[in-house]
Structure formats: C-alpha cells, structure tokens
PDB file of C-alpha atoms (C1' of nucleotides) in Angstrom:
ATOM      1  CA  MET J 117      32.332  -6.105   1.791  1.00  0.00           C
ATOM      2  CA  ILE J 118      29.297  -7.786   1.092  1.00  0.00           C
ATOM      3  CA  LYS J 119      29.241  -9.885   3.989  1.00  0.00           C
ATOM      4  CA  THR J 120      25.788 -10.350   4.003  1.00  0.00           C
ATOM      5  CA  ASP J 121      26.851 -14.192   1.714  1.00  0.00           C
ATOM      6  CA  ALA J 122      27.807 -15.360   4.765  1.00  0.00           C
ATOM      7  CA  PHE J 123      24.345 -15.840   7.057  1.00  0.00           C
ATOM      8  CA  SER J 124      21.478 -17.927   5.135  1.00  0.00           C
ATOM      9  CA  THR J 125      19.218 -17.252   2.646  1.00  0.00           C
ATOM     10  CA  GLU J 126      16.377 -17.303   5.562  1.00  0.00           C
ATOM     11  CA  LEU J 127      18.115 -14.357   7.201  1.00  0.00           C
ATOM     12  CA  GLN J 128      19.044 -12.801   3.911  1.00  0.00           C
ATOM     13  CA  GLU J 129      15.184 -13.080   2.965  1.00  0.00           C
ATOM     14  CA  LEU J 130      13.853 -12.336   5.856  1.00  0.00           C
ATOM     15  CA  ALA J 131      16.877  -8.554   5.928  1.00  0.00           C
ATOM     16  CA  ARG J 132      16.328  -7.852   2.406  1.00  0.00           C
ATOM     17  CA  PHE J 133      12.096  -7.705   3.315  1.00  0.00           C
ATOM     18  CA  ALA J 134      12.712  -5.364   5.867  1.00  0.00           C
ATOM     19  CA  LYS J 135      14.757  -3.703   3.751  1.00  0.00           C
ATOM     20  CA  ALA J 136      12.160  -2.873   0.832  1.00  0.00           C
ATOM     21  CA  ILE J 137      10.322  -2.144   4.120  1.00  0.00           C
ATOM     22  CA  SER J 138      12.525   0.046   5.627  1.00  0.00           C
ATOM     23  CA  HIS J 139      11.216   3.793   4.396  1.00  0.00           C
ATOM     24  CA  PRO J 140       9.054   5.406   4.904  1.00  0.00           C
ATOM     25  CA  ALA J 141       8.057   6.375   1.582  1.00  0.00           C
ATOM     26  CA  ARG J 142       7.682   2.598   0.821  1.00  0.00           C
ATOM     27  CA  LEU J 143       5.009   2.112   3.245  1.00  0.00           C
ATOM     28  CA  ALA J 144       2.850   5.233   2.583  1.00  0.00           C
ATOM     29  CA  ILE J 145       3.249   3.194  -0.872  1.00  0.00           C
ATOM     30  CA  LEU J 146       1.932   0.270   0.623  1.00  0.00           C
ATOM     31  CA  LYS J 147      -0.588   2.104   2.277  1.00  0.00           C
ATOM     32  CA  TYR J 148      -2.142   3.466  -0.157  1.00  0.00           C
ATOM     33  CA  LEU J 149      -1.595   1.233  -2.522  1.00  0.00           C
ATOM     34  CA  ALA J 150      -3.843  -0.332  -0.690  1.00  0.00           C
ATOM     35  CA  GLU J 151      -6.665   2.335   0.370  1.00  0.00           C
ATOM     36  CA  THR J 152      -6.583   2.851  -3.259  1.00  0.00           C
ATOM     37  CA  LYS J 153      -6.926  -0.515  -4.107  1.00  0.00           C
ATOM     38  CA  THR J 154      -5.319   0.379  -7.269  1.00  0.00           C
ATOM     39  CA  CYS J 155      -3.477   3.557  -8.197  1.00  0.00           C
ATOM     40  CA  ILE J 156      -1.404   4.858 -11.275  1.00  0.00           C
ATOM     41  CA  SER J 157       2.586   6.256 -10.402  1.00  0.00           C
ATOM     42  CA  GLY J 158       1.290   9.415 -11.190  1.00  0.00           C
ATOM     43  CA  ASP J 159      -1.479   8.943  -8.350  1.00  0.00           C
ATOM     44  CA  ILE J 160       1.056   8.604  -6.001  1.00  0.00           C
ATOM     45  CA  SER J 161       3.859  11.092  -6.204  1.00  0.00           C
ATOM     46  CA  ASP J 162       1.133  13.252  -6.522  1.00  0.00           C
ATOM     47  CA  TYR J 163       0.252  11.773  -3.004  1.00  0.00           C
ATOM     48  CA  LEU J 164       4.012  11.302  -1.551  1.00  0.00           C
ATOM     49  CA  PRO J 165       6.268  14.812  -0.738  1.00  0.00           C
ATOM     50  CA  LEU J 166       8.573  13.025  -3.400  1.00  0.00           C
ATOM     51  CA  SER J 167       9.476  13.448  -7.038  1.00  0.00           C
ATOM     52  CA  ARG J 168       7.813  11.406  -9.661  1.00  0.00           C
ATOM     53  CA  SER J 169      11.490  10.190 -10.487  1.00  0.00           C
ATOM     54  CA  THR J 170      11.880   9.558  -7.208  1.00  0.00           C
ATOM     55  CA  VAL J 171       9.099   7.691  -6.624  1.00  0.00           C
ATOM     56  CA  SER J 172       8.933   5.456  -9.685  1.00  0.00           C
ATOM     57  CA  GLN J 173      12.729   4.001  -8.301  1.00  0.00           C
ATOM     58  CA  HIS J 174      11.054   2.995  -4.910  1.00  0.00           C
ATOM     59  CA  LEU J 175       8.253   1.208  -7.119  1.00  0.00           C
ATOM     60  CA  ASN J 176      11.127  -0.567  -8.353  1.00  0.00           C
ATOM     61  CA  ASP J 177      12.162  -1.526  -4.549  1.00  0.00           C
ATOM     62  CA  LEU J 178       8.556  -3.133  -4.274  1.00  0.00           C
ATOM     63  CA  LYS J 179       8.679  -4.608  -7.491  1.00  0.00           C
ATOM     64  CA  GLU J 180      11.905  -7.031  -7.822  1.00  0.00           C
ATOM     65  CA  LEU J 181      10.588  -8.362  -4.360  1.00  0.00           C
ATOM     66  CA  GLY J 182       6.868  -9.070  -5.639  1.00  0.00           C
ATOM     67  CA  LEU J 183       4.965  -7.066  -3.209  1.00  0.00           C
ATOM     68  CA  ILE J 184       3.813  -5.176  -6.404  1.00  0.00           C
ATOM     69  CA  HIS J 185       1.805  -5.262  -9.193  1.00  0.00           C
ATOM     70  CA  GLY J 186       2.156  -3.060 -12.541  1.00  0.00           C
ATOM     71  CA  GLU J 187      -0.264  -3.652 -14.896  1.00  0.00           C
ATOM     72  CA  ILE J 188      -0.207  -1.767 -18.499  1.00  0.00           C
ATOM     73  CA  ASP J 189      -2.845   0.346 -19.251  1.00  0.00           C
ATOM     74  CA  GLY J 190      -2.023   1.986 -22.021  1.00  0.00           C
ATOM     75  CA  LEU J 191       0.051   5.184 -21.403  1.00  0.00           C
ATOM     76  CA  LYS J 192      -0.686   4.487 -17.384  1.00  0.00           C
ATOM     77  CA  VAL J 193       0.586   2.007 -15.339  1.00  0.00           C
ATOM     78  CA  ASN J 194      -1.538   0.572 -12.787  1.00  0.00           C
ATOM     79  CA  TYR J 195      -0.179  -0.677  -9.596  1.00  0.00           C
ATOM     80  CA  CYS J 196      -2.079  -3.131  -7.142  1.00  0.00           C
ATOM     81  CA  LEU J 197      -0.070  -5.295  -3.447  1.00  0.00           C
ATOM     82  CA  CYS J 198       0.331  -8.284  -4.746  1.00  0.00           C
ATOM     83  CA  CYS J 199      -1.176 -10.058  -1.456  1.00  0.00           C
ATOM     84  CA  SER J 200      -0.190 -13.623  -1.728  1.00  0.00           C
ATOM     85  CA  SER J 201       3.717 -12.902  -2.326  1.00  0.00           C
ATOM     86  CA  ILE J 202       2.479 -10.130   1.153  1.00  0.00           C
ATOM     87  CA  ASP J 203       1.977 -13.614   2.863  1.00  0.00           C
ATOM     88  CA  ASP J 204       4.524 -15.223   2.202  1.00  0.00           C
ATOM     89  CA  TYR J 205       7.488 -12.394   3.040  1.00  0.00           C
ATOM     90  CA  LEU J 206       4.692 -11.853   6.137  1.00  0.00           C
ATOM     91  CA  LYS J 207       4.575 -15.910   7.346  1.00  0.00           C
ATOM     92  CA  MET J 208       7.897 -16.457   7.606  1.00  0.00           C
ATOM     93  CA  PHE J 209       8.729 -12.598   9.684  1.00  0.00           C
ATOM     94  CA  GLU J 210       6.317 -14.361  11.922  1.00  0.00           C
ATOM     95  CA  THR J 211       8.638 -17.989  12.201  1.00  0.00           C
ATOM     96  CA  PHE J 212      11.560 -15.733  12.886  1.00  0.00           C
ATOM     97  CA  PHE J 213      10.133 -13.717  15.574  1.00  0.00           C
ATOM     98  CA  GLU J 214       7.902 -16.856  16.968  1.00  0.00           C
ATOM     99  CA  SER J 215      11.039 -18.024  17.603  1.00  0.00           C
ATOM    100  CA  ILE J 216      12.479 -15.090  19.036  1.00  0.00           C
ATOM    101  CA  ARG J 217       9.702 -14.712  21.408  1.00  0.00           C
ATOM    102  CA  SER J 218       9.089 -18.149  22.385  1.00  0.00           C
ATOM    103  CA  VAL J 219      12.571 -17.758  24.268  1.00  0.00           C
ATOM    104  CA  ASN J 220      10.904 -15.909  27.274  1.00  0.00           C
ATOM    105  CA  VAL J 221      13.849 -14.284  29.141  1.00  0.00           C
ATOM    106  CA  GLN J 222      14.171 -12.408  32.070  1.00  0.00           C
ATOM    107  CA  CYS J 223      15.279  -9.371  30.897  1.00  0.00           C
ATOM    108  CA  VAL J 224      17.271  -7.721  33.363  1.00  0.00           C
ATOM    109  CA  THR J 225      16.245  -4.079  33.010  1.00  0.00           C
ATOM    110  CA  LYS J 226      18.228  -2.060  35.636  1.00  0.00           C
ATOM    111  CA  THR J 227      21.332  -1.050  33.493  1.00  0.00           C
ATOM    112  CA  LYS J 228      22.030  -0.327  29.582  1.00  0.00           C
ATOM    113  CA  THR J 229      24.888  -0.142  29.088  1.00  0.00           C
TER     114      THR J 229
ATOM    115  CA  MET H  48      17.261  15.056   1.104  1.00  0.00           C
ATOM    116  CA  ILE H  49      15.409  13.351   4.390  1.00  0.00           C
ATOM    117  CA  LYS H  50      12.113  13.508   3.399  1.00  0.00           C
ATOM    118  CA  THR H  51      12.033  11.131   5.910  1.00  0.00           C
ATOM    119  CA  ASP H  52      10.273  14.174   7.763  1.00  0.00           C
ATOM    120  CA  ALA H  53       7.362  14.703   6.024  1.00  0.00           C
ATOM    121  CA  PHE H  54       5.695  11.603   6.956  1.00  0.00           C
ATOM    122  CA  SER H  55       4.326  10.398   9.875  1.00  0.00           C
ATOM    123  CA  THR H  56       5.395   9.259  13.173  1.00  0.00           C
ATOM    124  CA  GLU H  57       3.727   5.917  12.284  1.00  0.00           C
ATOM    125  CA  LEU H  58       5.446   5.720   9.356  1.00  0.00           C
ATOM    126  CA  GLN H  59       8.795   6.857  10.140  1.00  0.00           C
ATOM    127  CA  GLU H  60       8.413   4.741  13.427  1.00  0.00           C
ATOM    128  CA  LEU H  61       7.433   1.107  11.973  1.00  0.00           C
ATOM    129  CA  ALA H  62      10.846   2.442   9.305  1.00  0.00           C
ATOM    130  CA  ARG H  63      12.815   2.825  12.103  1.00  0.00           C
ATOM    131  CA  PHE H  64      11.375  -0.523  13.126  1.00  0.00           C
ATOM    132  CA  ALA H  65      12.098  -2.329  10.372  1.00  0.00           C
ATOM    133  CA  LYS H  66      16.012  -1.039   9.205  1.00  0.00           C
ATOM    134  CA  ALA H  67      16.616  -2.037  12.313  1.00  0.00           C
ATOM    135  CA  ILE H  68      15.995  -5.842  11.189  1.00  0.00           C
ATOM    136  CA  SER H  69      16.808  -5.105   7.926  1.00  0.00           C
ATOM    137  CA  HIS H  70      20.736  -6.758   7.875  1.00  0.00           C
ATOM    138  CA  PRO H  71      21.061 -10.302   8.322  1.00  0.00           C
ATOM    139  CA  ALA H  72      24.323  -9.456  11.026  1.00  0.00           C
ATOM    140  CA  ARG H  73      21.343  -8.227  13.092  1.00  0.00           C
ATOM    141  CA  LEU H  74      18.584 -10.236  13.021  1.00  0.00           C
ATOM    142  CA  ALA H  75      21.540 -13.411  13.356  1.00  0.00           C
ATOM    143  CA  ILE H  76      22.858 -10.783  16.802  1.00  0.00           C
ATOM    144  CA  LEU H  77      19.405 -11.059  17.396  1.00  0.00           C
ATOM    145  CA  LYS H  78      19.063 -15.416  16.578  1.00  0.00           C
ATOM    146  CA  TYR H  79      21.420 -15.248  18.591  1.00  0.00           C
ATOM    147  CA  LEU H  80      20.548 -14.109  22.371  1.00  0.00           C
ATOM    148  CA  ALA H  81      17.019 -16.321  21.388  1.00  0.00           C
ATOM    149  CA  GLU H  82      18.729 -19.223  21.878  1.00  0.00           C
ATOM    150  CA  THR H  83      21.739 -18.522  24.177  1.00  0.00           C
ATOM    151  CA  LYS H  84      19.469 -16.847  26.551  1.00  0.00           C
ATOM    152  CA  THR H  85      22.436 -14.099  27.405  1.00  0.00           C
ATOM    153  CA  CYS H  86      25.314 -13.889  25.844  1.00  0.00           C
ATOM    154  CA  ILE H  87      29.432 -10.714  25.889  1.00  0.00           C
ATOM    155  CA  SER H  88      29.885  -8.895  23.332  1.00  0.00           C
ATOM    156  CA  GLY H  89      33.139 -11.309  22.155  1.00  0.00           C
ATOM    157  CA  ASP H  90      31.119 -14.722  22.379  1.00  0.00           C
ATOM    158  CA  ILE H  91      28.476 -13.292  19.099  1.00  0.00           C
ATOM    159  CA  SER H  92      31.806 -11.563  17.807  1.00  0.00           C
ATOM    160  CA  ASP H  93      33.452 -14.980  17.399  1.00  0.00           C
ATOM    161  CA  TYR H  94      29.931 -17.147  16.000  1.00  0.00           C
ATOM    162  CA  LEU H  95      29.290 -14.206  12.724  1.00  0.00           C
ATOM    163  CA  PRO H  96      31.753 -13.658  10.731  1.00  0.00           C
ATOM    164  CA  LEU H  97      32.145  -9.867  11.456  1.00  0.00           C
ATOM    165  CA  SER H  98      34.994  -8.033  13.348  1.00  0.00           C
ATOM    166  CA  ARG H  99      34.414  -7.453  16.322  1.00  0.00           C
ATOM    167  CA  SER H 100      33.736  -3.244  15.957  1.00  0.00           C
ATOM    168  CA  THR H 101      31.403  -4.330  13.558  1.00  0.00           C
ATOM    169  CA  VAL H 102      29.998  -6.449  15.684  1.00  0.00           C
ATOM    170  CA  SER H 103      29.478  -3.291  18.356  1.00  0.00           C
ATOM    171  CA  GLN H 104      27.973  -1.675  15.700  1.00  0.00           C
ATOM    172  CA  HIS H 105      24.956  -4.057  15.012  1.00  0.00           C
ATOM    173  CA  LEU H 106      24.991  -3.995  18.709  1.00  0.00           C
ATOM    174  CA  ASN H 107      24.518   0.003  19.398  1.00  0.00           C
ATOM    175  CA  ASP H 108      22.190   0.543  17.048  1.00  0.00           C
ATOM    176  CA  LEU H 109      19.447  -2.828  18.303  1.00  0.00           C
ATOM    177  CA  LYS H 110      20.151  -1.315  21.321  1.00  0.00           C
ATOM    178  CA  GLU H 111      19.130   2.278  20.027  1.00  0.00           C
ATOM    179  CA  LEU H 112      15.870   0.630  19.292  1.00  0.00           C
ATOM    180  CA  GLY H 113      15.438  -1.104  22.394  1.00  0.00           C
ATOM    181  CA  LEU H 114      15.374  -4.092  20.959  1.00  0.00           C
ATOM    182  CA  ILE H 115      18.184  -5.273  23.464  1.00  0.00           C
ATOM    183  CA  HIS H 116      19.573  -4.061  26.225  1.00  0.00           C
ATOM    184  CA  GLY H 117      23.238  -4.675  28.171  1.00  0.00           C
ATOM    185  CA  GLU H 118      24.563  -4.684  31.458  1.00  0.00           C
ATOM    186  CA  ILE H 119      27.170  -4.427  32.126  1.00  0.00           C
ATOM    187  CA  ASP H 120      28.896  -7.220  34.467  1.00  0.00           C
ATOM    188  CA  GLY H 121      32.695  -6.590  35.495  1.00  0.00           C
ATOM    189  CA  LEU H 122      34.700  -6.439  31.956  1.00  0.00           C
ATOM    190  CA  LYS H 123      32.167  -8.266  30.734  1.00  0.00           C
ATOM    191  CA  VAL H 124      28.966  -7.248  28.611  1.00  0.00           C
ATOM    192  CA  ASN H 125      25.431  -9.142  28.919  1.00  0.00           C
ATOM    193  CA  TYR H 126      23.064  -8.840  26.606  1.00  0.00           C
ATOM    194  CA  CYS H 127      19.854  -9.796  26.114  1.00  0.00           C
ATOM    195  CA  LEU H 128      16.879  -9.083  24.507  1.00  0.00           C
ATOM    196  CA  CYS H 129      14.105  -6.573  24.936  1.00  0.00           C
ATOM    197  CA  CYS H 130      11.700  -8.716  25.272  1.00  0.00           C
ATOM    198  CA  SER H 131       8.211  -5.421  25.913  1.00  0.00           C
ATOM    199  CA  SER H 132       9.865  -3.284  23.698  1.00  0.00           C
ATOM    200  CA  ILE H 133       9.901  -6.121  20.936  1.00  0.00           C
ATOM    201  CA  ASP H 134       6.322  -7.162  21.376  1.00  0.00           C
ATOM    202  CA  ASP H 135       5.778  -3.139  20.663  1.00  0.00           C
ATOM    203  CA  TYR H 136       7.076  -2.787  17.853  1.00  0.00           C
ATOM    204  CA  LEU H 137       5.881  -6.452  16.330  1.00  0.00           C
ATOM    205  CA  LYS H 138       2.594  -4.920  17.860  1.00  0.00           C
ATOM    206  CA  MET H 139       3.375  -1.881  15.997  1.00  0.00           C
ATOM    207  CA  PHE H 140       4.607  -4.058  13.056  1.00  0.00           C
ATOM    208  CA  GLU H 141       1.122  -6.484  13.122  1.00  0.00           C
ATOM    209  CA  THR H 142      -0.972  -3.468  13.128  1.00  0.00           C
ATOM    210  CA  PHE H 143       0.221  -2.101   9.999  1.00  0.00           C
ATOM    211  CA  PHE H 144       0.260  -5.302   7.781  1.00  0.00           C
ATOM    212  CA  GLU H 145      -4.008  -5.904   8.707  1.00  0.00           C
ATOM    213  CA  SER H 146      -5.096  -3.036   7.815  1.00  0.00           C
ATOM    214  CA  ILE H 147      -3.048  -3.538   3.939  1.00  0.00           C
ATOM    215  CA  ARG H 148      -3.921  -7.076   4.133  1.00  0.00           C
ATOM    216  CA  SER H 149      -8.011  -6.017   4.195  1.00  0.00           C
ATOM    217  CA  VAL H 150      -8.665  -4.965   1.416  1.00  0.00           C
ATOM    218  CA  ASN H 151      -8.932  -8.291  -0.501  1.00  0.00           C
ATOM    219  CA  VAL H 152      -7.302  -7.019  -4.210  1.00  0.00           C
ATOM    220  CA  GLN H 153      -8.007  -8.742  -6.550  1.00  0.00           C
ATOM    221  CA  CYS H 154      -4.569  -9.147  -7.912  1.00  0.00           C
ATOM    222  CA  VAL H 155      -4.148  -8.445 -10.986  1.00  0.00           C
ATOM    223  CA  THR H 156      -1.765 -11.073 -12.441  1.00  0.00           C
ATOM    224  CA  LYS H 157      -0.791 -11.182 -15.909  1.00  0.00           C
ATOM    225  CA  THR H 158       1.184  -8.272 -16.414  1.00  0.00           C
ATOM    226  CA  LYS H 159       4.657  -7.417 -14.251  1.00  0.00           C
ATOM    227  CA  THR H 160       5.318  -3.982 -16.250  1.00  0.00           C
TER     228      THR H 160
ATOM    229  C1'  DA I 236      52.153  -1.684  40.105  1.00  0.00           C
ATOM    230  C1'  DT I 237      53.133  -4.408  35.731  1.00  0.00           C
ATOM    231  C1'  DT I 238      49.888  -7.042  32.449  1.00  0.00           C
ATOM    232  C1'  DG I 239      46.726  -9.485  29.793  1.00  0.00           C
ATOM    233  C1'  DT I 240      40.991  -9.403  28.545  1.00  0.00           C
ATOM    234  C1'  DA I 241      36.523  -7.208  26.994  1.00  0.00           C
ATOM    235  C1'  DT I 242      34.529  -3.794  25.304  1.00  0.00           C
ATOM    236  C1'  DG I 243      33.343   0.930  23.099  1.00  0.00           C
ATOM    237  C1'  DC I 244      34.712   5.432  20.252  1.00  0.00           C
ATOM    238  C1'  DC I 245      37.092   7.565  15.937  1.00  0.00           C
ATOM    239  C1'  DG I 246      38.045   7.194  12.287  1.00  0.00           C
ATOM    240  C1'  DT I 247      38.544   6.150   7.361  1.00  0.00           C
ATOM    241  C1'  DA I 248      37.215   3.840   3.222  1.00  0.00           C
ATOM    242  C1'  DA I 249      34.083   1.370   0.254  1.00  0.00           C
ATOM    243  C1'  DA I 250      28.970   0.543  -1.306  1.00  0.00           C
ATOM    244  C1'  DA I 251      24.437   1.131  -0.999  1.00  0.00           C
ATOM    245  C1'  DA I 252      20.854   3.894  -0.553  1.00  0.00           C
ATOM    246  C1'  DT I 253      18.013   8.833  -1.492  1.00  0.00           C
ATOM    247  C1'  DA I 254      16.801  12.285  -4.478  1.00  0.00           C
ATOM    248  C1'  DC I 255      16.149  14.156  -7.840  1.00  0.00           C
ATOM    249  C1'  DG I 256      15.877  16.976 -13.338  1.00  0.00           C
ATOM    250  C1'  DA I 257      16.503  15.691 -18.144  1.00  0.00           C
ATOM    251  C1'  DC I 258      16.195  12.790 -21.414  1.00  0.00           C
ATOM    252  C1'  DA I 259      13.793   8.589 -24.597  1.00  0.00           C
ATOM    253  C1'  DT I 260       9.639   6.152 -24.469  1.00  0.00           C
ATOM    254  C1'  DT I 261       5.946   5.099 -25.895  1.00  0.00           C
ATOM    255  C1'  DG I 262       0.767   5.751 -26.200  1.00  0.00           C
ATOM    256  C1'  DG I 263      -3.577   8.460 -26.985  1.00  0.00           C
ATOM    257  C1'  DT I 264      -5.101  13.155 -29.373  1.00  0.00           C
ATOM    258  C1'  DT I 265      -5.916  16.158 -32.083  1.00  0.00           C
TER     259       DT I 265
ATOM    260  C1'  DA K  33       1.182  13.407 -38.503  1.00  0.00           C
ATOM    261  C1'  DA K  34       1.660  16.400 -34.817  1.00  0.00           C
ATOM    262  C1'  DC K  35       1.328  17.784 -29.967  1.00  0.00           C
ATOM    263  C1'  DC K  36       0.126  16.342 -24.906  1.00  0.00           C
ATOM    264  C1'  DA K  37       0.587  12.875 -21.175  1.00  0.00           C
ATOM    265  C1'  DA K  38       2.194   8.708 -17.856  1.00  0.00           C
ATOM    266  C1'  DT K  39       5.634   6.454 -17.427  1.00  0.00           C
ATOM    267  C1'  DG K  40      10.502   4.433 -16.711  1.00  0.00           C
ATOM    268  C1'  DT K  41      15.726   5.505 -16.691  1.00  0.00           C
ATOM    269  C1'  DC K  42      20.456   7.224 -17.312  1.00  0.00           C
ATOM    270  C1'  DG K  43      23.375  10.543 -14.821  1.00  0.00           C
ATOM    271  C1'  DT K  44      24.620  12.514 -11.138  1.00  0.00           C
ATOM    272  C1'  DA K  45      25.086  14.667  -5.954  1.00  0.00           C
ATOM    273  C1'  DT K  46      25.066  13.593  -1.266  1.00  0.00           C
ATOM    274  C1'  DT K  47      23.384  10.766   2.206  1.00  0.00           C
ATOM    275  C1'  DT K  48      23.721   7.173   5.381  1.00  0.00           C
ATOM    276  C1'  DT K  49      24.941   1.998   5.066  1.00  0.00           C
ATOM    277  C1'  DT K  50      28.241  -1.027   6.373  1.00  0.00           C
ATOM    278  C1'  DA K  51      33.150  -3.214   7.439  1.00  0.00           C
ATOM    279  C1'  DC K  52      37.302  -2.635   9.627  1.00  0.00           C
ATOM    280  C1'  DG K  53      42.209  -1.644  12.937  1.00  0.00           C
ATOM    281  C1'  DG K  54      43.655   0.927  16.347  1.00  0.00           C
ATOM    282  C1'  DC K  55      43.382   3.639  20.352  1.00  0.00           C
ATOM    283  C1'  DA K  56      41.608   4.574  24.598  1.00  0.00           C
ATOM    284  C1'  DT K  57      39.387   2.631  28.374  1.00  0.00           C
ATOM    285  C1'  DA K  58      38.345   0.207  32.312  1.00  0.00           C
ATOM    286  C1'  DC K  59      38.472  -4.081  34.788  1.00  0.00           C
ATOM    287  C1'  DA K  60      40.436  -8.270  36.028  1.00  0.00           C
ATOM    288  C1'  DA K  61      44.972 -11.284  38.097  1.00  0.00           C
ATOM    289  C1'  DT K  62      49.318 -11.444  38.823  1.00  0.00           C
TER     290       DT K  62
END
DNA sequence: ATTGTATGCCGTAAAAATACGACATTGGTT
DNA sequence: AACCAATGTCGTATTTTTACGGCATACAAT
C-alpha cells in the first residue's frame, strides 16, 4: 500500500499537518498550551481524560511535526507551542484553500447523490 | 477506546474536518474538482494513481462531511465542491487557530527535549 | 432484448492510529 | 545512599484507515 508517495510533496505535507490536528486530544493539547503558555506533561494528562502514556504519544506526534517544543527542566518537561512552525503550516493551509476557493463554482445543491 | 466523545463538540468537529483532509488523495481530489469545476468519478480515478473503488471511498468520506456534492446525471455522477460547507469549516478552522495564535508565547527553541 | 459502461457497495487484507499498563530512566529529596 | 516523582518507551490489544477486486445496479446504446 502506501500509495501516499505518489502525490506531490505539497499535498503530502499539508496532509501530514491535517493528520496531526485530526484528533480532538491533540487539538485540546494545542488549546491548553495556548492558554497556559507553558506546562508540563503531567498537567495535560490531568486535564485530559487520557492516560499519561497516551498523552505522551500525542505530544510526540505534535513534536515530530514541530508544532510544539519540549524544554527539559530538571525532572519536568516544559511544553510550549512553536508559533513559527504553526505559522508556516497555516500559511501552507491558507494557500491551498485560497486556490480552491478562488474557483467559484455554482454548486448544484439539489441532488446529493 | 473511542475516548473521542470526551472532548467538546467544537474540537470534535474540527478534528473531523482535519481528518477528512488528512490524506493526499482527498486533497488531490479537492484540488482536481476546483480545477475542473465539475467532473465524474471515473475521471478522478484516471487522474489519480488509485483504483476506482478506492477513489469512490475517498469521495464518500468527503461527501459525508459535506465538502463535495455528487449530482447524478444519467449513468455518470457529476461531483463538485460544496463551497458553502467548505467555507463553514474554514471559518471554524480559522477561529480556532486565531485563538491559538493570539497568545504570543516566546518559544524557547534551545532544547527540543 | 442484449450488451456495454459508470458507479457504488461488499468483503477482505494489510497497515496505521489509538489507548493503556508496566517498566526503565533520570533528576530531585530526605 | 535510599527513595520519590515525572517522564518517556516498550509491548500489546483494539479500532480505524487504506486499498483493492469482484459483484450488483442502473442507465444508455445497439
């Protein structure tokens, strides 16, 4: 499988971003980080209805894309949003959907298959 | 599993939108529909390196969220973007990320865990 | 009426995502 | 030195996604 490779890198990158934010837990983490500015992993798993290891995994997904950073501070790890990276992905997102939306198709809404 | 229910409907809806566009094939379909204005399913599977049944499934995913419509025209089905629905989701998306981005955290980029 | 074509759906197989407990590691605390 | 606390990793189970071929349906054409 993995036919994913057959598509342009632009679409692949955008898809990876979308996948990263395609789970409520990860969106909740982003939101929580924005509100608290910075926080440790344990705070997040207390806040979310998920186990520590699961939260750790979600944090990893976000970190792999570069959407967040984790700074080690003794025993704890301070997580924070990586705004520059988020901005880059948002720009990519907007570019794509602007090109989509610029085409003003008169949508036939009568029949929905 | 399915801990998804524990999150707010806002986050769930946004996550569903993100999931819908989290595959290069579905992004490619949206792009193709924007370019060709309208087209039939067969054209898409010719254009994409995927089988007809797979494309049909992706089309269904997009249709379930309301991002596209399919109008039956005799033997064929004309697919087109549903701009109003797309706009709704884009608005939701922007609202979320504006609230995220409004918090200007000075990101510590030194250590990356 | 028979044939051909476009599509969707079903079953299935492989892969990826999700979620957790248990364990290991590392850095403070007493 | 011994202990506690916070985190990440590993293994595993379940679910979901991805992808396809084959079948059925519906319409058009001969």
